Coordinates of C-alpha atoms and ligand atoms in Angstrom, one line a residue:
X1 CA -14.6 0.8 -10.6
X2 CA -17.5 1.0 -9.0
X3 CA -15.5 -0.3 -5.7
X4 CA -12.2 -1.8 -6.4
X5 CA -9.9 -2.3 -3.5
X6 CA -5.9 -2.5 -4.1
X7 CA -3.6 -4.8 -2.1
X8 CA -0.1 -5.8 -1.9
X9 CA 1.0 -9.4 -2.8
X10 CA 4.2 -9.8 -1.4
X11 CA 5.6 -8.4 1.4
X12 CA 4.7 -4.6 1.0
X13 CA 6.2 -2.0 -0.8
X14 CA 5.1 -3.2 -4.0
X15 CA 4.5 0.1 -5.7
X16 CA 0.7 0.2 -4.5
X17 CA 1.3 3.9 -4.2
X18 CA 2.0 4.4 -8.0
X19 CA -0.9 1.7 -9.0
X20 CA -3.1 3.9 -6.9
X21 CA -2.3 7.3 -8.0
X22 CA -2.5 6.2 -11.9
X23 CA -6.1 4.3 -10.6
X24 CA -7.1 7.8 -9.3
X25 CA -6.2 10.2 -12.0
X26 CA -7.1 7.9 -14.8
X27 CA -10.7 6.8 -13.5
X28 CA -11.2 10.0 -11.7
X29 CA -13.4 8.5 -8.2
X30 CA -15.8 10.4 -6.2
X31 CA -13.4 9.1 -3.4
X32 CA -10.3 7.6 -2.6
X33 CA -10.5 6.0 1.3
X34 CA -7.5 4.3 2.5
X35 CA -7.6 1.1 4.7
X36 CA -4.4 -0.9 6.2
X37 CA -2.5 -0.6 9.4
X38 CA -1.1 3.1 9.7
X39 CA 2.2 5.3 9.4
X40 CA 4.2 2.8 9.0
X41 CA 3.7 2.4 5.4
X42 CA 5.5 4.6 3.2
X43 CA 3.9 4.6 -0.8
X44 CA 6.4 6.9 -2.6
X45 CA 4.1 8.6 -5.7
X46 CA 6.0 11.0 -8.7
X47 CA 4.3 13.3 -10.3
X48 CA 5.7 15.4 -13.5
X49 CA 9.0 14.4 -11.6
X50 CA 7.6 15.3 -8.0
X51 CA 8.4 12.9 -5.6
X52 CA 5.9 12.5 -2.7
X53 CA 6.2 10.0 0.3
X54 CA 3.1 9.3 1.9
X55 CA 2.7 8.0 5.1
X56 CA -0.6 8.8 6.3
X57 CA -2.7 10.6 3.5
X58 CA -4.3 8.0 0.6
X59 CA -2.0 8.5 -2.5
X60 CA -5.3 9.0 -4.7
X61 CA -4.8 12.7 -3.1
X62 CA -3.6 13.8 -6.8
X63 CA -6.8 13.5 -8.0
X64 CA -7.8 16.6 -7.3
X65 CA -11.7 16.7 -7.5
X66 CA -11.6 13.3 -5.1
X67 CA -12.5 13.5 -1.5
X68 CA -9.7 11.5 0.4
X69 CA -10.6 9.7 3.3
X70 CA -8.9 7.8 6.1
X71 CA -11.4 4.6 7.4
X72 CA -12.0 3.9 11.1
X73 CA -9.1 0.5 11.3
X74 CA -6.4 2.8 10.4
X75 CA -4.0 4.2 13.5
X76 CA -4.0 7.9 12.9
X77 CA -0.7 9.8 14.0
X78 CA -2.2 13.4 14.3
X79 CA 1.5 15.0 14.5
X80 CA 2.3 13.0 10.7
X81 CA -1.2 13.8 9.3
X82 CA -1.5 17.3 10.2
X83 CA 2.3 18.0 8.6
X84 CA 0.8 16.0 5.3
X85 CA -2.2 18.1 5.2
X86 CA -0.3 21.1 5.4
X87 CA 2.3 20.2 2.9
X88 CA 0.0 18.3 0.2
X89 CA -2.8 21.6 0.9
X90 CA -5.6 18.8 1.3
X91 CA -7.3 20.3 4.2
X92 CA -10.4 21.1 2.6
X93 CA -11.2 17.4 0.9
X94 CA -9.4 15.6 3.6
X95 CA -12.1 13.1 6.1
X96 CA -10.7 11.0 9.0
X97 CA -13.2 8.5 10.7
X98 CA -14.4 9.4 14.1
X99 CA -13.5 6.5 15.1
X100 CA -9.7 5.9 14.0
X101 CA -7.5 4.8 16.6
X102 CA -4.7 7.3 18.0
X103 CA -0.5 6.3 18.2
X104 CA 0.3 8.3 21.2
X105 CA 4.0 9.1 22.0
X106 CA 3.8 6.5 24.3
X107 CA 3.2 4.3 21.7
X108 CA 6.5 5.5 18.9
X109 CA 9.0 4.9 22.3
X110 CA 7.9 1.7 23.5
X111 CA 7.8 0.1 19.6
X112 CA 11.4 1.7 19.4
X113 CA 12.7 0.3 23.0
X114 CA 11.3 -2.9 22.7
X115 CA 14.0 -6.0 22.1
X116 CA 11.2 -7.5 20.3
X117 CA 9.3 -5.1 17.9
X118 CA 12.2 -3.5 17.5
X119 CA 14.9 -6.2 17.5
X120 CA 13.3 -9.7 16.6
X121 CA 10.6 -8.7 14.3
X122 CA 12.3 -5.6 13.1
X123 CA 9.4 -3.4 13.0
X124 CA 9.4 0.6 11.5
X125 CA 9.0 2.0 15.1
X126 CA 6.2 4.3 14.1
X127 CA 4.3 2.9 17.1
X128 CA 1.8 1.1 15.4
X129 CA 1.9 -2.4 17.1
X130 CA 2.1 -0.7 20.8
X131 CA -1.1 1.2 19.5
X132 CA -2.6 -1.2 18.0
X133 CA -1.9 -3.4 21.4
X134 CA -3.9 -0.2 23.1
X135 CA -6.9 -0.6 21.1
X136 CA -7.5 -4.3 21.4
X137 CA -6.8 -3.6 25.6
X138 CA -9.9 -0.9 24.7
X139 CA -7.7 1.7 26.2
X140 CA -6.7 3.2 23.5
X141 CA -7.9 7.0 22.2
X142 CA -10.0 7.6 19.1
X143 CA -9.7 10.2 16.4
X144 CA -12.7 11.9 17.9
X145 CA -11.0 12.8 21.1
X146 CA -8.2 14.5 19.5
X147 CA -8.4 18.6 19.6
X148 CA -6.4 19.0 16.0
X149 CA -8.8 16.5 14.3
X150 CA -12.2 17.9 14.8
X151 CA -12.3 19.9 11.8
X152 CA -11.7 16.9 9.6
X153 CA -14.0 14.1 11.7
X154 CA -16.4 12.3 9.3
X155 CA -18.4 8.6 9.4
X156 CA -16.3 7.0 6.6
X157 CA -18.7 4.0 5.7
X158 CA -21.3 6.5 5.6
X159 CA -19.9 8.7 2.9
X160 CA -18.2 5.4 1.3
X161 CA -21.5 3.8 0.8
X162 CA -23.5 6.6 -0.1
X163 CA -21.1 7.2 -2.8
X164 CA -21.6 3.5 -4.2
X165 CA -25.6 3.8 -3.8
X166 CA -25.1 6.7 -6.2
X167 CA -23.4 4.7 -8.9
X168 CA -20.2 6.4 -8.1
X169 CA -16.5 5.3 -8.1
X170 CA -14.7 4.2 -5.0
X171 CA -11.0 3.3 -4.8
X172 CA -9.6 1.8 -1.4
X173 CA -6.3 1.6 -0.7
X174 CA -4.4 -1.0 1.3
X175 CA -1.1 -0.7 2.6
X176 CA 1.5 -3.5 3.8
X177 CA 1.1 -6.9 1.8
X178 CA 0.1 -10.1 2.0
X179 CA 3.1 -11.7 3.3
X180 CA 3.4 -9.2 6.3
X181 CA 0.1 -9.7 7.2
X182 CA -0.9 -10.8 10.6
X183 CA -3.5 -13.6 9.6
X184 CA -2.1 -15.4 7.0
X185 CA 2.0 -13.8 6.9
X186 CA 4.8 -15.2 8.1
X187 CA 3.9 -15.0 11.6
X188 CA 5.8 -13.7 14.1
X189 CA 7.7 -11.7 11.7
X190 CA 4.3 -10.0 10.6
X191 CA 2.7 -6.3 11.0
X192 CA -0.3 -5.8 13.6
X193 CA -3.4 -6.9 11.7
X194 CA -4.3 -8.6 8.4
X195 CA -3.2 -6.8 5.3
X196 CA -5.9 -8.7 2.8
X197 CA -8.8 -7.2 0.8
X198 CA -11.5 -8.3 3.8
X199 CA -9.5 -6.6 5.8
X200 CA -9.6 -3.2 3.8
X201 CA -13.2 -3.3 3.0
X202 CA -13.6 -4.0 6.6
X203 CA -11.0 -0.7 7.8
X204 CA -13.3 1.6 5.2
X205 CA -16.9 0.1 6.7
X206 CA -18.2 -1.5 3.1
X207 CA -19.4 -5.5 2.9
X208 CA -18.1 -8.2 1.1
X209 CA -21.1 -8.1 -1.3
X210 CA -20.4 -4.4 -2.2
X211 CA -16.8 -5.3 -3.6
X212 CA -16.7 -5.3 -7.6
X213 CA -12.9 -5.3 -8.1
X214 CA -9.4 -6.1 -6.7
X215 CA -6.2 -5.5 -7.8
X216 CA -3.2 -7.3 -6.2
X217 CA 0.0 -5.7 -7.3
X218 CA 3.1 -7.7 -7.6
X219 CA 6.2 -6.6 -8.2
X220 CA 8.6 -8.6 -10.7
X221 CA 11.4 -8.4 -7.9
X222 CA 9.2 -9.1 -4.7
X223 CA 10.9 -7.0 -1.7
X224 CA 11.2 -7.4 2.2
X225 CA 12.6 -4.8 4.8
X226 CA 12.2 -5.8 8.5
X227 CA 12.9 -9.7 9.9
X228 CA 11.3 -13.1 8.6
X229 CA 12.1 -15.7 6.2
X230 CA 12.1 -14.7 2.3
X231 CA 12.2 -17.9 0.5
X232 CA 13.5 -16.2 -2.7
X233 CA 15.6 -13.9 -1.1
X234 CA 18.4 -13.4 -3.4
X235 CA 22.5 -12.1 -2.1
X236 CA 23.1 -8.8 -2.6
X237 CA 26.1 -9.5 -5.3
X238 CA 23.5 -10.7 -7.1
X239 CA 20.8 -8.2 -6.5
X240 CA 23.8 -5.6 -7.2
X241 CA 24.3 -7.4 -10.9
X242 CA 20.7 -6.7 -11.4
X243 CA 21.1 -3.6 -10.4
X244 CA 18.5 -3.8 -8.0
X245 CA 18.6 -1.4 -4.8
X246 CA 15.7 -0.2 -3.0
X247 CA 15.6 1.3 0.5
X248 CA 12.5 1.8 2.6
X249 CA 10.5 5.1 2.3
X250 CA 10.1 5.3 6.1
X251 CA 13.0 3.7 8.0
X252 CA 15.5 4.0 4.5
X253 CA 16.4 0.8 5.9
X254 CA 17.4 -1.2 3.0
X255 CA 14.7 -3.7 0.9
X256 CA 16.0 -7.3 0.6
X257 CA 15.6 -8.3 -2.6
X258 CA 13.9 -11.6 -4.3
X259 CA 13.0 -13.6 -7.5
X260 CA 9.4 -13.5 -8.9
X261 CA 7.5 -16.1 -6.5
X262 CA 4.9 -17.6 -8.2
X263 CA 3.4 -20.2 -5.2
X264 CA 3.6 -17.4 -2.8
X265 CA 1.6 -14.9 -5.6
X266 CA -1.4 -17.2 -6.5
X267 CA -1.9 -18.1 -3.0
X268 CA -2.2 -14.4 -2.2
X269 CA -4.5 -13.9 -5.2
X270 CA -6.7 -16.2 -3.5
X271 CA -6.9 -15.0 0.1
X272 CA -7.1 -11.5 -1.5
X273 CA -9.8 -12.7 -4.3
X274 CA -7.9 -10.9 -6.8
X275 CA -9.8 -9.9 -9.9
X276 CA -6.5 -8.3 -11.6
X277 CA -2.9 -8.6 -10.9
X278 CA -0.8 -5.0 -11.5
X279 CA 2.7 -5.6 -12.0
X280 CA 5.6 -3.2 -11.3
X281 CA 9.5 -2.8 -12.3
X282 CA 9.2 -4.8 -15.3
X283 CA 11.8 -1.9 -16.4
X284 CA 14.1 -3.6 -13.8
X285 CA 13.6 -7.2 -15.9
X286 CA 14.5 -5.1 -19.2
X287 CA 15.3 -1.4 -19.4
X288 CA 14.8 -1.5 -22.8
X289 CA 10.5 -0.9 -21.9
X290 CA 11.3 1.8 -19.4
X291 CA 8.5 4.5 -19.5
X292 CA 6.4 2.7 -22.1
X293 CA 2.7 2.8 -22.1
X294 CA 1.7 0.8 -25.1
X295 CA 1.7 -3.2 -25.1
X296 CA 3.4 -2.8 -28.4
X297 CA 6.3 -1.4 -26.5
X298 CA 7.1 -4.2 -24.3
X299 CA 9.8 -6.8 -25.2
X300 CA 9.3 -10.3 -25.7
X301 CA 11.0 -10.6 -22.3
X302 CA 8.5 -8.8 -20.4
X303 CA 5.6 -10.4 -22.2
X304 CA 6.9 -13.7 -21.6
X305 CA 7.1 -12.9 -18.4
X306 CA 3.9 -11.3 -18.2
X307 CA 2.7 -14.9 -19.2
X308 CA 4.5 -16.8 -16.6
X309 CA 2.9 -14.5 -14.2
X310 CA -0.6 -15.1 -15.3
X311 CA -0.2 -18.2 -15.3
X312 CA 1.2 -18.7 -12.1
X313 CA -1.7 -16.5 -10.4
X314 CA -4.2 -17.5 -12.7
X315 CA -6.1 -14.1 -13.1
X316 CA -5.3 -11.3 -15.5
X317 CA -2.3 -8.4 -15.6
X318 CA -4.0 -5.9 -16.8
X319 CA -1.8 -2.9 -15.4
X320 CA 2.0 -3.3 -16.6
X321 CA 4.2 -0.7 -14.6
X322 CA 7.3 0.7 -16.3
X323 CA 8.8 2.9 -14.1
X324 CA 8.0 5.4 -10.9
X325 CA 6.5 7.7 -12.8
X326 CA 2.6 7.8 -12.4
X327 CA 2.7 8.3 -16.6
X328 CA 4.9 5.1 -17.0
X329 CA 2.0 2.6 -17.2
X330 CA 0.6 0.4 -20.1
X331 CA -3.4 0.1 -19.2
X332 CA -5.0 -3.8 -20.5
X333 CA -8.1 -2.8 -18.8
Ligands
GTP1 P1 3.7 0.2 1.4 O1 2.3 0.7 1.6 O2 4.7 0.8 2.4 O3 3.8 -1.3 1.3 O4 4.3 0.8 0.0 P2 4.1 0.9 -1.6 O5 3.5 -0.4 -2.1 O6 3.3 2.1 -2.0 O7 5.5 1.0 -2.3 P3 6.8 2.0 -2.0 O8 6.4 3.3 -2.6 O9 7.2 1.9 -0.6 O10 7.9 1.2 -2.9 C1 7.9 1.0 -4.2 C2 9.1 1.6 -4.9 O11 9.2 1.2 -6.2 C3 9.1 3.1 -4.9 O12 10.4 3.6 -4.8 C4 8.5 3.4 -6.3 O13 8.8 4.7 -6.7 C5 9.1 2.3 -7.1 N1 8.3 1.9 -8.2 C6 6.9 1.7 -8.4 N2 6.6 1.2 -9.6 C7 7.8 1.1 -10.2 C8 8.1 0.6 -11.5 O14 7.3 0.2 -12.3 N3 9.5 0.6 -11.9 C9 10.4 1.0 -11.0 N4 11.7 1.0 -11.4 N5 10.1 1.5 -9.8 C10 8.8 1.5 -9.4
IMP2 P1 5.3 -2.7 12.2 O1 4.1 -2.8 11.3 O2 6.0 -1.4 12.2 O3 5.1 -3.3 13.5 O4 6.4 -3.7 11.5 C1 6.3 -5.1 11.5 C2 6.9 -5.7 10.2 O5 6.2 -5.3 9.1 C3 8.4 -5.3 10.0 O6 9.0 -6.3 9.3 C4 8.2 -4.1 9.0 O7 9.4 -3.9 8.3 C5 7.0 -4.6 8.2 N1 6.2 -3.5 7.6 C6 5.3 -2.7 8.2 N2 4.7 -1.9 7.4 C7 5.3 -2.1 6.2 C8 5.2 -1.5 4.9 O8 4.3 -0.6 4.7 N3 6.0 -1.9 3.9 C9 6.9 -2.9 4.1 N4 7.1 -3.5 5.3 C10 6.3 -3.1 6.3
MG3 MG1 6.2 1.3 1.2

């Protein structure tokens, strides 16, 4: 802490949601404030063998004493975020910036008739593009316009930065990843705005200079769902050897899979500024360390692949992943 933003390397779905729920429950922040593009990430989180997939609400949420917060550059889909407020019972510590852009109906059927989101760059037809498209055309609706939201309208930055001034801990939370992103990914085959640690300070209203810590998490089998190119894209026979399967917590469409890419991971660390790399499904590189939480526990093959990893990003693991499980964690820190 005091204000440490986590990112995806790759190409999303790296396990952000797990990082960040250990993250919250472990250093216990005033607040957790989510940046990133909108419902059409997924972070899958598992608690005491509950399984929650979050599309909307910050996946610090099970950190009970932290207010959650959603910053003004995320799209807000009222119709997903009122059923997660229901269902998670967050309504009394949940804050939406006033100023959050809306995904209209409008917005879900023309990303899921278009030949192009839809069909070229295979997007998750949850109508963030279309709305995103509204809100650079400035005709686009804001959070503070919608009936349902009123009761949970609040000036993100302003809480955000208050809570740093105070020497309190802040934990943001991107979504999407690097490769996906729509400065520096592998454009056209990108989401609708950059995915990178500027970006996310920028979505939750804090500067550069207010940043202390970022965490990039990789995983050691990098993923893609959706078009583009993949360069270490493996086939599925061998994937299936690996026994490697992953589908997509918001279009179950299924993940392509790929070898550890370390060019692609240390020039993410840089655009991201990464200050610590956490690393997830090392159980899938050896079963034998599934669920452990002590370095002690690890193999020789993860460690030597935890080397190989630091030294192609050149900055520090310091969280090990070891399965789904928020528990299944070993903690360098
Ligand atoms: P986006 O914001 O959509 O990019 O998603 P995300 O980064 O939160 O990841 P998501 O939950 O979509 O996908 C990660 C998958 O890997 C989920 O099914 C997690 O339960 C799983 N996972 C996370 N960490 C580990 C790990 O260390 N080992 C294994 N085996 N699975 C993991
Ligand atoms: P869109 O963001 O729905 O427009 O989708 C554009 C591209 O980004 C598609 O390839 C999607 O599969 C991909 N994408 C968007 N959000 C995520 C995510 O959270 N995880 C993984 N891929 C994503
Ligand atoms: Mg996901």
């Amino acid at each position: 802490m005091p204000a440490t933003i986590l990112v995806g390397g790759f190409f999303g779905d790296e396990g952000k949601g797990k990082i960040i729920s250990y993250l919250a429950t472990h250093d216990k922040p005033e607040i957790v404030a989510r940046g990133g593009v909108g419902p059409n990430a997924g972070h899958t989180v598992i608690v005491k063998g509950k399984r929650y997939a979050l599309r909307m609400t910050p996946s610090g949420f099970v950190q009970e004493g932290a207010r959650i917060l959603i910053g003004a550059g995320v799209l807000v889909d009222p119709r997903v975020l009122m059923e997660e407020i229901e269902t998670l019972k967050i309504r009394d510590r949940v804050g939406v910036d006033r100023r959050c852009g809306i995904i209209e109906l409008e917005h879900i059927d023309a990303d899921r008739s278009d030949a192009h989101l839809k069909g070229t760059i295979g997007s998750t037809g949850t109508g963030c593009g279309p709305a995103n498209v509204a809100r650079v055309s400035r005709k686009g609706r804001q959070a503070k316009d919608v009936p349902e939201l009123q009761a949970f309208l609040t000036d993100v930055p302003l809480e955000v930065n208050t809570a740093l001034d105070a020497g309190k801990g802040v934990l943001i939370e991107g979504t999407q990843g690097f490769g996906i992103s729509l400065l520096y990914g592998t454009y056209p085959f990108v989401t609708s705005k950059d995915t990178s640690a500027s970006q996310m300070a920028a979505d939750v209203g804090i500067g550069p200079t207010r940043v202390d810590d970022v965490v990039i998490v990789f995983k050691s089998f990098p993923t893609r769902v959706g078009e583009g190119p993949f360069e270490t894209q493996m086939s599925e026979e061998r994937a299936a050897e690996l026994h490697i399967e992953e589908y997509g917590t918001v279009t179950h469409r299924k993940r392509r899979i790929g070898a550890w890419d370390g060019k692609m991971a240390r020039y993410s660390a840089m655009i991201n500024g990464a200050t610590m790399v956490a690393l997830t499904g090392v159980d899938k590189l050896d079963p034998t360390v599934k669920g452990a939480t002590e370095r002690n526990e690890l193999s020789a093959k993860v460690n030597e692949f935890v080397a190989l990893v630091e030294k192609d990003v050149g900055v520090p693991v310091k969280l090990i992943s070891t399965g789904p499980e928020l528990s299944e964690i070993v903690d360098l820190r």
